[in-house]
């Protein structure tokens, strides 16, 4: 490659955070496509209506703790096409549903057919009393990527629109401080990390709007003891993992350092957040994967088939090695109990 070609290649590259922001949310970006996220990958919301029912149960527990207020807020962060907020409203008891003010938050346009009672926003409301629920939202908050160079120095990874990467400037400032605390890289060349500071900030902003109630983030995640040595940045297209290329053709995602998100500013004086697996959280909310008794098959065959189907869906939502391993970050605000 000539010096001029090398210079052109470098000039075309930028950090993964900026490249992902444009590829996902810019004009013609992946998340602005008509088919929405459900056209490319399956979340817990799409796997089973049991998930929305469990979130509705959690909202009812928040309602009880708040003393059944006149207005109960439910905020669906990263709402996609409104599947979760629609399912939660349908699963609520009538009396609770009548008092619930539902918000769906997403940078994409409001989907057609969404109930008029759902308020569609590009950013979370500034004042919330109830339940803020972020299912697979934080993993799509764009982040920069760091890689250790041959001299043992962490550098930002730059990427071209065609996916070709180059090492850029040394990681410095707040990003370097974040790495040192939450994802120490060492000096072995090739080690990588996703710098999760923008996710910490996004979560703190969302939680700051919650006056009383519960904030929950559910995601692919890891903690400081289980950081993957080469990061988790990947792409998804049509239900399959693919090489991440920031040109709008695929989703670009990375697992979340959820323990870092949980470490909110002590000045907020909030109760300590709970980190638990989705398996444990859903079981606490009544999603049980037990097989129905065989005697039901003879006394009520149709009921047995329905119960068997429900058990299968519950098993998928709580399965080890699958959706059950998702982490839940549960942050109470103005209440003492996590309700799980």
JSON list of N, CA and C in Angstrom, two decimals, residues 241-309:
[
{"chain": "A", "resi": 241, "resn": "UNK", "atom": "N", "xyz": [-25.26, -13.93, 14.17]},
{"chain": "A", "resi": 241, "resn": "UNK", "atom": "CA", "xyz": [-24.10, -13.10, 14.48]},
{"chain": "A", "resi": 241, "resn": "UNK", "atom": "C", "xyz": [-23.29, -12.91, 13.21]},
{"chain": "A", "resi": 242, "resn": "UNK", "atom": "N", "xyz": [-22.74, -11.72, 13.05]},
{"chain": "A", "resi": 242, "resn": "UNK", "atom": "CA", "xyz": [-21.95, -11.41, 11.88]},
{"chain": "A", "resi": 242, "resn": "UNK", "atom": "C", "xyz": [-20.84, -10.46, 12.26]},
{"chain": "A", "resi": 243, "resn": "UNK", "atom": "N", "xyz": [-19.90, -10.26, 11.35]},
{"chain": "A", "resi": 243, "resn": "UNK", "atom": "CA", "xyz": [-18.80, -9.33, 11.61]},
{"chain": "A", "resi": 243, "resn": "UNK", "atom": "C", "xyz": [-19.38, -7.92, 11.71]},
{"chain": "A", "resi": 244, "resn": "UNK", "atom": "N", "xyz": [-19.00, -7.15, 12.73]},
{"chain": "A", "resi": 244, "resn": "UNK", "atom": "CA", "xyz": [-19.56, -5.80, 12.87]},
{"chain": "A", "resi": 244, "resn": "UNK", "atom": "C", "xyz": [-18.99, -4.85, 11.82]},
{"chain": "A", "resi": 245, "resn": "UNK", "atom": "N", "xyz": [-19.86, -4.36, 10.98]},
{"chain": "A", "resi": 245, "resn": "UNK", "atom": "CA", "xyz": [-19.47, -3.40, 9.94]},
{"chain": "A", "resi": 245, "resn": "UNK", "atom": "C", "xyz": [-20.35, -2.16, 10.11]},
{"chain": "A", "resi": 246, "resn": "UNK", "atom": "N", "xyz": [-19.78, -0.99, 10.38]},
{"chain": "A", "resi": 246, "resn": "UNK", "atom": "CA", "xyz": [-20.58, 0.19, 10.70]},
{"chain": "A", "resi": 246, "resn": "UNK", "atom": "C", "xyz": [-21.09, 0.94, 9.47]},
{"chain": "A", "resi": 247, "resn": "UNK", "atom": "N", "xyz": [-21.88, 0.24, 8.66]},
{"chain": "A", "resi": 247, "resn": "UNK", "atom": "CA", "xyz": [-22.43, 0.86, 7.45]},
{"chain": "A", "resi": 247, "resn": "UNK", "atom": "C", "xyz": [-23.96, 0.84, 7.42]},
{"chain": "A", "resi": 248, "resn": "UNK", "atom": "N", "xyz": [-24.59, 0.48, 8.56]},
{"chain": "A", "resi": 248, "resn": "UNK", "atom": "CA", "xyz": [-26.04, 0.45, 8.64]},
{"chain": "A", "resi": 248, "resn": "UNK", "atom": "C", "xyz": [-26.66, -0.85, 8.23]},
{"chain": "A", "resi": 249, "resn": "UNK", "atom": "N", "xyz": [-25.85, -1.83, 7.84]},
{"chain": "A", "resi": 249, "resn": "UNK", "atom": "CA", "xyz": [-26.39, -3.11, 7.36]},
{"chain": "A", "resi": 249, "resn": "UNK", "atom": "C", "xyz": [-26.67, -4.10, 8.46]},
{"chain": "A", "resi": 250, "resn": "UNK", "atom": "N", "xyz": [-26.17, -3.86, 9.67]},
{"chain": "A", "resi": 250, "resn": "UNK", "atom": "CA", "xyz": [-26.34, -4.82, 10.77]},
{"chain": "A", "resi": 250, "resn": "UNK", "atom": "C", "xyz": [-26.39, -4.08, 12.10]},
{"chain": "A", "resi": 251, "resn": "UNK", "atom": "N", "xyz": [-26.92, -4.78, 13.09]},
{"chain": "A", "resi": 251, "resn": "UNK", "atom": "CA", "xyz": [-26.84, -4.27, 14.45]},
{"chain": "A", "resi": 251, "resn": "UNK", "atom": "C", "xyz": [-25.39, -4.36, 14.91]},
{"chain": "A", "resi": 252, "resn": "UNK", "atom": "N", "xyz": [-24.98, -3.45, 15.75]},
{"chain": "A", "resi": 252, "resn": "UNK", "atom": "CA", "xyz": [-23.64, -3.50, 16.36]},
{"chain": "A", "resi": 252, "resn": "UNK", "atom": "C", "xyz": [-23.85, -3.41, 17.87]},
{"chain": "A", "resi": 253, "resn": "UNK", "atom": "N", "xyz": [-23.36, -4.41, 18.57]},
{"chain": "A", "resi": 253, "resn": "UNK", "atom": "CA", "xyz": [-23.65, -4.50, 19.99]},
{"chain": "A", "resi": 253, "resn": "UNK", "atom": "C", "xyz": [-22.44, -5.04, 20.74]},
{"chain": "A", "resi": 254, "resn": "UNK", "atom": "N", "xyz": [-22.43, -4.82, 22.03]},
{"chain": "A", "resi": 254, "resn": "UNK", "atom": "CA", "xyz": [-21.40, -5.37, 22.91]},
{"chain": "A", "resi": 254, "resn": "UNK", "atom": "C", "xyz": [-22.01, -5.58, 24.28]},
{"chain": "A", "resi": 255, "resn": "UNK", "atom": "N", "xyz": [-21.58, -6.61, 24.97]},
{"chain": "A", "resi": 255, "resn": "UNK", "atom": "CA", "xyz": [-22.09, -6.88, 26.31]},
{"chain": "A", "resi": 255, "resn": "UNK", "atom": "C", "xyz": [-21.79, -5.70, 27.23]},
{"chain": "A", "resi": 256, "resn": "UNK", "atom": "N", "xyz": [-22.55, -5.63, 28.33]},
{"chain": "A", "resi": 256, "resn": "UNK", "atom": "CA", "xyz": [-22.52, -4.46, 29.19]},
{"chain": "A", "resi": 256, "resn": "UNK", "atom": "C", "xyz": [-21.76, -4.76, 30.49]},
{"chain": "A", "resi": 257, "resn": "UNK", "atom": "N", "xyz": [-20.88, -3.84, 30.87]},
{"chain": "A", "resi": 257, "resn": "UNK", "atom": "CA", "xyz": [-20.24, -3.91, 32.19]},
{"chain": "A", "resi": 257, "resn": "UNK", "atom": "C", "xyz": [-21.25, -3.40, 33.21]},
{"chain": "A", "resi": 258, "resn": "UNK", "atom": "N", "xyz": [-22.20, -4.25, 33.55]},
{"chain": "A", "resi": 258, "resn": "UNK", "atom": "CA", "xyz": [-23.37, -3.81, 34.31]},
{"chain": "A", "resi": 258, "resn": "UNK", "atom": "C", "xyz": [-23.01, -3.43, 35.74]},
{"chain": "A", "resi": 259, "resn": "UNK", "atom": "N", "xyz": [-21.93, -3.99, 36.27]},
{"chain": "A", "resi": 259, "resn": "UNK", "atom": "CA", "xyz": [-21.51, -3.59, 37.61]},
{"chain": "A", "resi": 259, "resn": "UNK", "atom": "C", "xyz": [-21.03, -2.14, 37.62]},
{"chain": "A", "resi": 260, "resn": "UNK", "atom": "N", "xyz": [-20.43, -1.69, 36.53]},
{"chain": "A", "resi": 260, "resn": "UNK", "atom": "CA", "xyz": [-20.02, -0.29, 36.44]},
{"chain": "A", "resi": 260, "resn": "UNK", "atom": "C", "xyz": [-21.25, 0.62, 36.38]},
{"chain": "A", "resi": 261, "resn": "UNK", "atom": "N", "xyz": [-22.27, 0.21, 35.64]},
{"chain": "A", "resi": 261, "resn": "UNK", "atom": "CA", "xyz": [-23.51, 1.00, 35.59]},
{"chain": "A", "resi": 261, "resn": "UNK", "atom": "C", "xyz": [-24.15, 1.10, 36.96]},
{"chain": "A", "resi": 262, "resn": "UNK", "atom": "N", "xyz": [-24.02, 0.04, 37.74]},
{"chain": "A", "resi": 262, "resn": "UNK", "atom": "CA", "xyz": [-24.64, 0.01, 39.07]},
{"chain": "A", "resi": 262, "resn": "UNK", "atom": "C", "xyz": [-23.98, 0.97, 40.05]},
{"chain": "A", "resi": 263, "resn": "UNK", "atom": "N", "xyz": [-22.74, 1.35, 39.78]},
{"chain": "A", "resi": 263, "resn": "UNK", "atom": "CA", "xyz": [-21.99, 2.19, 40.72]},
{"chain": "A", "resi": 263, "resn": "UNK", "atom": "C", "xyz": [-22.33, 3.66, 40.48]},
{"chain": "A", "resi": 264, "resn": "UNK", "atom": "N", "xyz": [-23.56, 4.03, 40.76]},
{"chain": "A", "resi": 264, "resn": "UNK", "atom": "CA", "xyz": [-24.00, 5.40, 40.57]},
{"chain": "A", "resi": 264, "resn": "UNK", "atom": "C", "xyz": [-23.29, 6.35, 41.54]},
{"chain": "A", "resi": 265, "resn": "UNK", "atom": "N", "xyz": [-23.34, 7.63, 41.22]},
{"chain": "A", "resi": 265, "resn": "UNK", "atom": "CA", "xyz": [-22.71, 8.66, 42.05]},
{"chain": "A", "resi": 265, "resn": "UNK", "atom": "C", "xyz": [-23.21, 8.55, 43.49]},
{"chain": "A", "resi": 266, "resn": "UNK", "atom": "N", "xyz": [-22.31, 8.38, 44.46]},
{"chain": "A", "resi": 266, "resn": "UNK", "atom": "CA", "xyz": [-22.74, 8.28, 45.86]},
{"chain": "A", "resi": 266, "resn": "UNK", "atom": "C", "xyz": [-23.53, 9.50, 46.33]},
{"chain": "A", "resi": 267, "resn": "UNK", "atom": "N", "xyz": [-23.34, 10.63, 45.66]},
{"chain": "A", "resi": 267, "resn": "UNK", "atom": "CA", "xyz": [-24.06, 11.84, 46.06]},
{"chain": "A", "resi": 267, "resn": "UNK", "atom": "C", "xyz": [-25.56, 11.70, 45.87]},
{"chain": "A", "resi": 268, "resn": "UNK", "atom": "N", "xyz": [-25.97, 10.75, 45.03]},
{"chain": "A", "resi": 268, "resn": "UNK", "atom": "CA", "xyz": [-27.40, 10.52, 44.83]},
{"chain": "A", "resi": 268, "resn": "UNK", "atom": "C", "xyz": [-28.04, 9.86, 46.05]},
{"chain": "A", "resi": 269, "resn": "UNK", "atom": "N", "xyz": [-27.22, 9.23, 46.88]},
{"chain": "A", "resi": 269, "resn": "UNK", "atom": "CA", "xyz": [-27.67, 8.60, 48.13]},
{"chain": "A", "resi": 269, "resn": "UNK", "atom": "C", "xyz": [-28.80, 7.60, 47.89]},
{"chain": "A", "resi": 270, "resn": "UNK", "atom": "N", "xyz": [-28.59, 6.73, 46.94]},
{"chain": "A", "resi": 270, "resn": "UNK", "atom": "CA", "xyz": [-29.58, 5.70, 46.62]},
{"chain": "A", "resi": 270, "resn": "UNK", "atom": "C", "xyz": [-29.22, 4.40, 47.31]},
{"chain": "A", "resi": 271, "resn": "UNK", "atom": "N", "xyz": [-30.22, 3.55, 47.58]},
{"chain": "A", "resi": 271, "resn": "UNK", "atom": "CA", "xyz": [-29.91, 2.23, 48.13]},
{"chain": "A", "resi": 271, "resn": "UNK", "atom": "C", "xyz": [-29.03, 1.44, 47.15]},
{"chain": "A", "resi": 272, "resn": "UNK", "atom": "N", "xyz": [-28.30, 0.50, 47.68]},
{"chain": "A", "resi": 272, "resn": "UNK", "atom": "CA", "xyz": [-27.43, -0.32, 46.83]},
{"chain": "A", "resi": 272, "resn": "UNK", "atom": "C", "xyz": [-28.26, -1.10, 45.81]},
{"chain": "A", "resi": 273, "resn": "UNK", "atom": "N", "xyz": [-27.78, -1.13, 44.58]},
{"chain": "A", "resi": 273, "resn": "UNK", "atom": "CA", "xyz": [-28.47, -1.85, 43.52]},
{"chain": "A", "resi": 273, "resn": "UNK", "atom": "C", "xyz": [-28.23, -3.36, 43.66]},
{"chain": "A", "resi": 274, "resn": "UNK", "atom": "N", "xyz": [-29.17, -4.13, 43.13]},
{"chain": "A", "resi": 274, "resn": "UNK", "atom": "CA", "xyz": [-29.08, -5.58, 43.13]},
{"chain": "A", "resi": 274, "resn": "UNK", "atom": "C", "xyz": [-28.71, -6.05, 41.73]},
{"chain": "A", "resi": 275, "resn": "UNK", "atom": "N", "xyz": [-27.74, -6.97, 41.63]},
{"chain": "A", "resi": 275, "resn": "UNK", "atom": "CA", "xyz": [-27.42, -7.64, 40.38]},
{"chain": "A", "resi": 275, "resn": "UNK", "atom": "C", "xyz": [-27.80, -9.11, 40.53]},
{"chain": "A", "resi": 276, "resn": "UNK", "atom": "N", "xyz": [-28.64, -9.60, 39.62]},
{"chain": "A", "resi": 276, "resn": "UNK", "atom": "CA", "xyz": [-29.03, -11.01, 39.68]},
{"chain": "A", "resi": 276, "resn": "UNK", "atom": "C", "xyz": [-29.26, -11.52, 38.26]},
{"chain": "A", "resi": 277, "resn": "UNK", "atom": "N", "xyz": [-29.31, -12.82, 38.11]},
{"chain": "A", "resi": 277, "resn": "UNK", "atom": "CA", "xyz": [-29.57, -13.38, 36.79]},
{"chain": "A", "resi": 277, "resn": "UNK", "atom": "C", "xyz": [-31.05, -13.26, 36.45]},
{"chain": "A", "resi": 278, "resn": "UNK", "atom": "N", "xyz": [-31.33, -13.28, 35.15]},
{"chain": "A", "resi": 278, "resn": "UNK", "atom": "CA", "xyz": [-32.73, -13.27, 34.73]},
{"chain": "A", "resi": 278, "resn": "UNK", "atom": "C", "xyz": [-33.46, -14.49, 35.27]},
{"chain": "A", "resi": 279, "resn": "UNK", "atom": "N", "xyz": [-32.77, -15.60, 35.35]},
{"chain": "A", "resi": 279, "resn": "UNK", "atom": "CA", "xyz": [-33.38, -16.82, 35.88]},
{"chain": "A", "resi": 279, "resn": "UNK", "atom": "C", "xyz": [-33.94, -16.59, 37.27]},
{"chain": "A", "resi": 280, "resn": "UNK", "atom": "N", "xyz": [-33.13, -15.99, 38.14]},
{"chain": "A", "resi": 280, "resn": "UNK", "atom": "CA", "xyz": [-33.58, -15.75, 39.51]},
{"chain": "A", "resi": 280, "resn": "UNK", "atom": "C", "xyz": [-34.67, -14.67, 39.57]},
{"chain": "A", "resi": 281, "resn": "UNK", "atom": "N", "xyz": [-34.51, -13.63, 38.76]},
{"chain": "A", "resi": 281, "resn": "UNK", "atom": "CA", "xyz": [-35.49, -12.55, 38.78]},
{"chain": "A", "resi": 281, "resn": "UNK", "atom": "C", "xyz": [-36.86, -13.03, 38.31]},
{"chain": "A", "resi": 282, "resn": "UNK", "atom": "N", "xyz": [-36.90, -13.78, 37.22]},
{"chain": "A", "resi": 282, "resn": "UNK", "atom": "CA", "xyz": [-38.19, -14.23, 36.70]},
{"chain": "A", "resi": 282, "resn": "UNK", "atom": "C", "xyz": [-38.84, -15.25, 37.63]},
{"chain": "A", "resi": 283, "resn": "UNK", "atom": "N", "xyz": [-38.04, -16.09, 38.25]},
{"chain": "A", "resi": 283, "resn": "UNK", "atom": "CA", "xyz": [-38.62, -17.03, 39.21]},
{"chain": "A", "resi": 283, "resn": "UNK", "atom": "C", "xyz": [-39.25, -16.28, 40.37]},
{"chain": "A", "resi": 284, "resn": "UNK", "atom": "N", "xyz": [-38.60, -15.20, 40.82]},
{"chain": "A", "resi": 284, "resn": "UNK", "atom": "CA", "xyz": [-39.16, -14.41, 41.91]},
{"chain": "A", "resi": 284, "resn": "UNK", "atom": "C", "xyz": [-40.46, -13.73, 41.49]},
{"chain": "A", "resi": 285, "resn": "UNK", "atom": "N", "xyz": [-40.64, -13.56, 40.18]},
{"chain": "A", "resi": 285, "resn": "UNK", "atom": "CA", "xyz": [-41.86, -12.93, 39.67]},
{"chain": "A", "resi": 285, "resn": "UNK", "atom": "C", "xyz": [-42.89, -13.96, 39.18]},
{"chain": "A", "resi": 286, "resn": "UNK", "atom": "N", "xyz": [-42.64, -15.23, 39.49]},
{"chain": "A", "resi": 286, "resn": "UNK", "atom": "CA", "xyz": [-43.63, -16.27, 39.22]},
{"chain": "A", "resi": 286, "resn": "UNK", "atom": "C", "xyz": [-43.48, -17.02, 37.92]},
{"chain": "A", "resi": 287, "resn": "UNK", "atom": "N", "xyz": [-42.37, -16.83, 37.20]},
{"chain": "A", "resi": 287, "resn": "UNK", "atom": "CA", "xyz": [-42.16, -17.56, 35.95]},
{"chain": "A", "resi": 287, "resn": "UNK", "atom": "C", "xyz": [-41.42, -18.86, 36.28]},
{"chain": "A", "resi": 288, "resn": "UNK", "atom": "N", "xyz": [-42.16, -19.96, 36.30]},
{"chain": "A", "resi": 288, "resn": "UNK", "atom": "CA", "xyz": [-41.63, -21.25, 36.71]},
{"chain": "A", "resi": 288, "resn": "UNK", "atom": "C", "xyz": [-41.66, -22.21, 35.52]},
{"chain": "A", "resi": 289, "resn": "UNK", "atom": "N", "xyz": [-40.57, -22.91, 35.31]},
{"chain": "A", "resi": 289, "resn": "UNK", "atom": "CA", "xyz": [-40.45, -23.77, 34.14]},
{"chain": "A", "resi": 289, "resn": "UNK", "atom": "C", "xyz": [-40.82, -25.22, 34.44]},
{"chain": "A", "resi": 290, "resn": "UNK", "atom": "N", "xyz": [-41.58, -25.49, 35.50]},
{"chain": "A", "resi": 290, "resn": "UNK", "atom": "CA", "xyz": [-41.93, -26.86, 35.86]},
{"chain": "A", "resi": 290, "resn": "UNK", "atom": "C", "xyz": [-42.90, -27.50, 34.88]},
{"chain": "A", "resi": 291, "resn": "UNK", "atom": "N", "xyz": [-42.70, -28.76, 34.60]},
{"chain": "A", "resi": 291, "resn": "UNK", "atom": "CA", "xyz": [-43.59, -29.51, 33.70]},
{"chain": "A", "resi": 291, "resn": "UNK", "atom": "C", "xyz": [-44.94, -29.75, 34.40]},
{"chain": "A", "resi": 292, "resn": "UNK", "atom": "N", "xyz": [-46.06, -29.59, 33.70]},
{"chain": "A", "resi": 292, "resn": "UNK", "atom": "CA", "xyz": [-47.37, -29.83, 34.33]},
{"chain": "A", "resi": 292, "resn": "UNK", "atom": "C", "xyz": [-47.54, -31.31, 34.67]},
{"chain": "A", "resi": 293, "resn": "UNK", "atom": "N", "xyz": [-48.36, -31.64, 35.66]},
{"chain": "A", "resi": 293, "resn": "UNK", "atom": "CA", "xyz": [-48.56, -33.05, 36.04]},
{"chain": "A", "resi": 293, "resn": "UNK", "atom": "C", "xyz": [-49.19, -33.84, 34.90]},
{"chain": "A", "resi": 294, "resn": "UNK", "atom": "N", "xyz": [-48.73, -35.07, 34.72]},
{"chain": "A", "resi": 294, "resn": "UNK", "atom": "CA", "xyz": [-49.26, -35.91, 33.64]},
{"chain": "A", "resi": 294, "resn": "UNK", "atom": "C", "xyz": [-50.74, -36.22, 33.82]},
{"chain": "A", "resi": 295, "resn": "UNK", "atom": "N", "xyz": [-51.22, -36.19, 35.06]},
{"chain": "A", "resi": 295, "resn": "UNK", "atom": "CA", "xyz": [-52.64, -36.46, 35.29]},
{"chain": "A", "resi": 295, "resn": "UNK", "atom": "C", "xyz": [-53.53, -35.45, 34.58]},
{"chain": "A", "resi": 296, "resn": "UNK", "atom": "N", "xyz": [-53.00, -34.25, 34.37]},
{"chain": "A", "resi": 296, "resn": "UNK", "atom": "CA", "xyz": [-53.77, -33.22, 33.67]},
{"chain": "A", "resi": 296, "resn": "UNK", "atom": "C", "xyz": [-54.03, -33.61, 32.23]},
{"chain": "A", "resi": 297, "resn": "UNK", "atom": "N", "xyz": [-53.12, -34.41, 31.65]},
{"chain": "A", "resi": 297, "resn": "UNK", "atom": "CA", "xyz": [-53.28, -34.82, 30.26]},
{"chain": "A", "resi": 297, "resn": "UNK", "atom": "C", "xyz": [-54.54, -35.65, 30.05]},
{"chain": "A", "resi": 298, "resn": "UNK", "atom": "N", "xyz": [-54.92, -36.43, 31.05]},
{"chain": "A", "resi": 298, "resn": "UNK", "atom": "CA", "xyz": [-56.10, -37.28, 30.92]},
{"chain": "A", "resi": 298, "resn": "UNK", "atom": "C", "xyz": [-57.38, -36.56, 31.32]},
{"chain": "A", "resi": 299, "resn": "UNK", "atom": "N", "xyz": [-57.28, -35.64, 32.28]},
{"chain": "A", "resi": 299, "resn": "UNK", "atom": "CA", "xyz": [-58.48, -34.94, 32.74]},
{"chain": "A", "resi": 299, "resn": "UNK", "atom": "C", "xyz": [-58.78, -33.68, 31.91]},
{"chain": "A", "resi": 300, "resn": "UNK", "atom": "N", "xyz": [-57.75, -33.05, 31.38]},
{"chain": "A", "resi": 300, "resn": "UNK", "atom": "CA", "xyz": [-57.94, -31.82, 30.61]},
{"chain": "A", "resi": 300, "resn": "UNK", "atom": "C", "xyz": [-56.83, -31.73, 29.56]},
{"chain": "A", "resi": 301, "resn": "UNK", "atom": "N", "xyz": [-56.97, -32.49, 28.46]},
{"chain": "A", "resi": 301, "resn": "UNK", "atom": "CA", "xyz": [-55.90, -32.55, 27.44]},
{"chain": "A", "resi": 301, "resn": "UNK", "atom": "C", "xyz": [-55.52, -31.17, 26.89]},
{"chain": "A", "resi": 302, "resn": "UNK", "atom": "N", "xyz": [-56.52, -30.35, 26.59]},
{"chain": "A", "resi": 302, "resn": "UNK", "atom": "CA", "xyz": [-56.22, -29.02, 26.05]},
{"chain": "A", "resi": 302, "resn": "UNK", "atom": "C", "xyz": [-55.47, -28.17, 27.07]},
{"chain": "A", "resi": 303, "resn": "UNK", "atom": "N", "xyz": [-55.89, -28.26, 28.33]},
{"chain": "A", "resi": 303, "resn": "UNK", "atom": "CA", "xyz": [-55.22, -27.53, 29.39]},
{"chain": "A", "resi": 303, "resn": "UNK", "atom": "C", "xyz": [-53.79, -28.00, 29.57]},
{"chain": "A", "resi": 304, "resn": "UNK", "atom": "N", "xyz": [-53.57, -29.31, 29.42]},
{"chain": "A", "resi": 304, "resn": "UNK", "atom": "CA", "xyz": [-52.22, -29.87, 29.55]},
{"chain": "A", "resi": 304, "resn": "UNK", "atom": "C", "xyz": [-51.31, -29.34, 28.45]},
{"chain": "A", "resi": 305, "resn": "UNK", "atom": "N", "xyz": [-51.81, -29.28, 27.22]},
{"chain": "A", "resi": 305, "resn": "UNK", "atom": "CA", "xyz": [-51.02, -28.78, 26.10]},
{"chain": "A", "resi": 305, "resn": "UNK", "atom": "C", "xyz": [-50.65, -27.31, 26.33]},
{"chain": "A", "resi": 306, "resn": "UNK", "atom": "N", "xyz": [-51.64, -26.53, 26.80]},
{"chain": "A", "resi": 306, "resn": "UNK", "atom": "CA", "xyz": [-51.35, -25.12, 27.08]},
{"chain": "A", "resi": 306, "resn": "UNK", "atom": "C", "xyz": [-50.32, -24.97, 28.19]},
{"chain": "A", "resi": 307, "resn": "UNK", "atom": "N", "xyz": [-50.47, -25.77, 29.24]},
{"chain": "A", "resi": 307, "resn": "UNK", "atom": "CA", "xyz": [-49.53, -25.70, 30.36]},
{"chain": "A", "resi": 307, "resn": "UNK", "atom": "C", "xyz": [-48.13, -26.14, 29.93]},
{"chain": "A", "resi": 308, "resn": "UNK", "atom": "N", "xyz": [-48.07, -27.13, 29.05]},
{"chain": "A", "resi": 308, "resn": "UNK", "atom": "CA", "xyz": [-46.78, -27.62, 28.55]},
{"chain": "A", "resi": 308, "resn": "UNK", "atom": "C", "xyz": [-46.10, -26.54, 27.71]},
{"chain": "A", "resi": 309, "resn": "UNK", "atom": "N", "xyz": [-46.89, -25.85, 26.89]},
{"chain": "A", "resi": 309, "resn": "UNK", "atom": "CA", "xyz": [-46.34, -24.77, 26.08]},
{"chain": "A", "resi": 309, "resn": "UNK", "atom": "C", "xyz": [-45.81, -23.64, 26.96]}
]
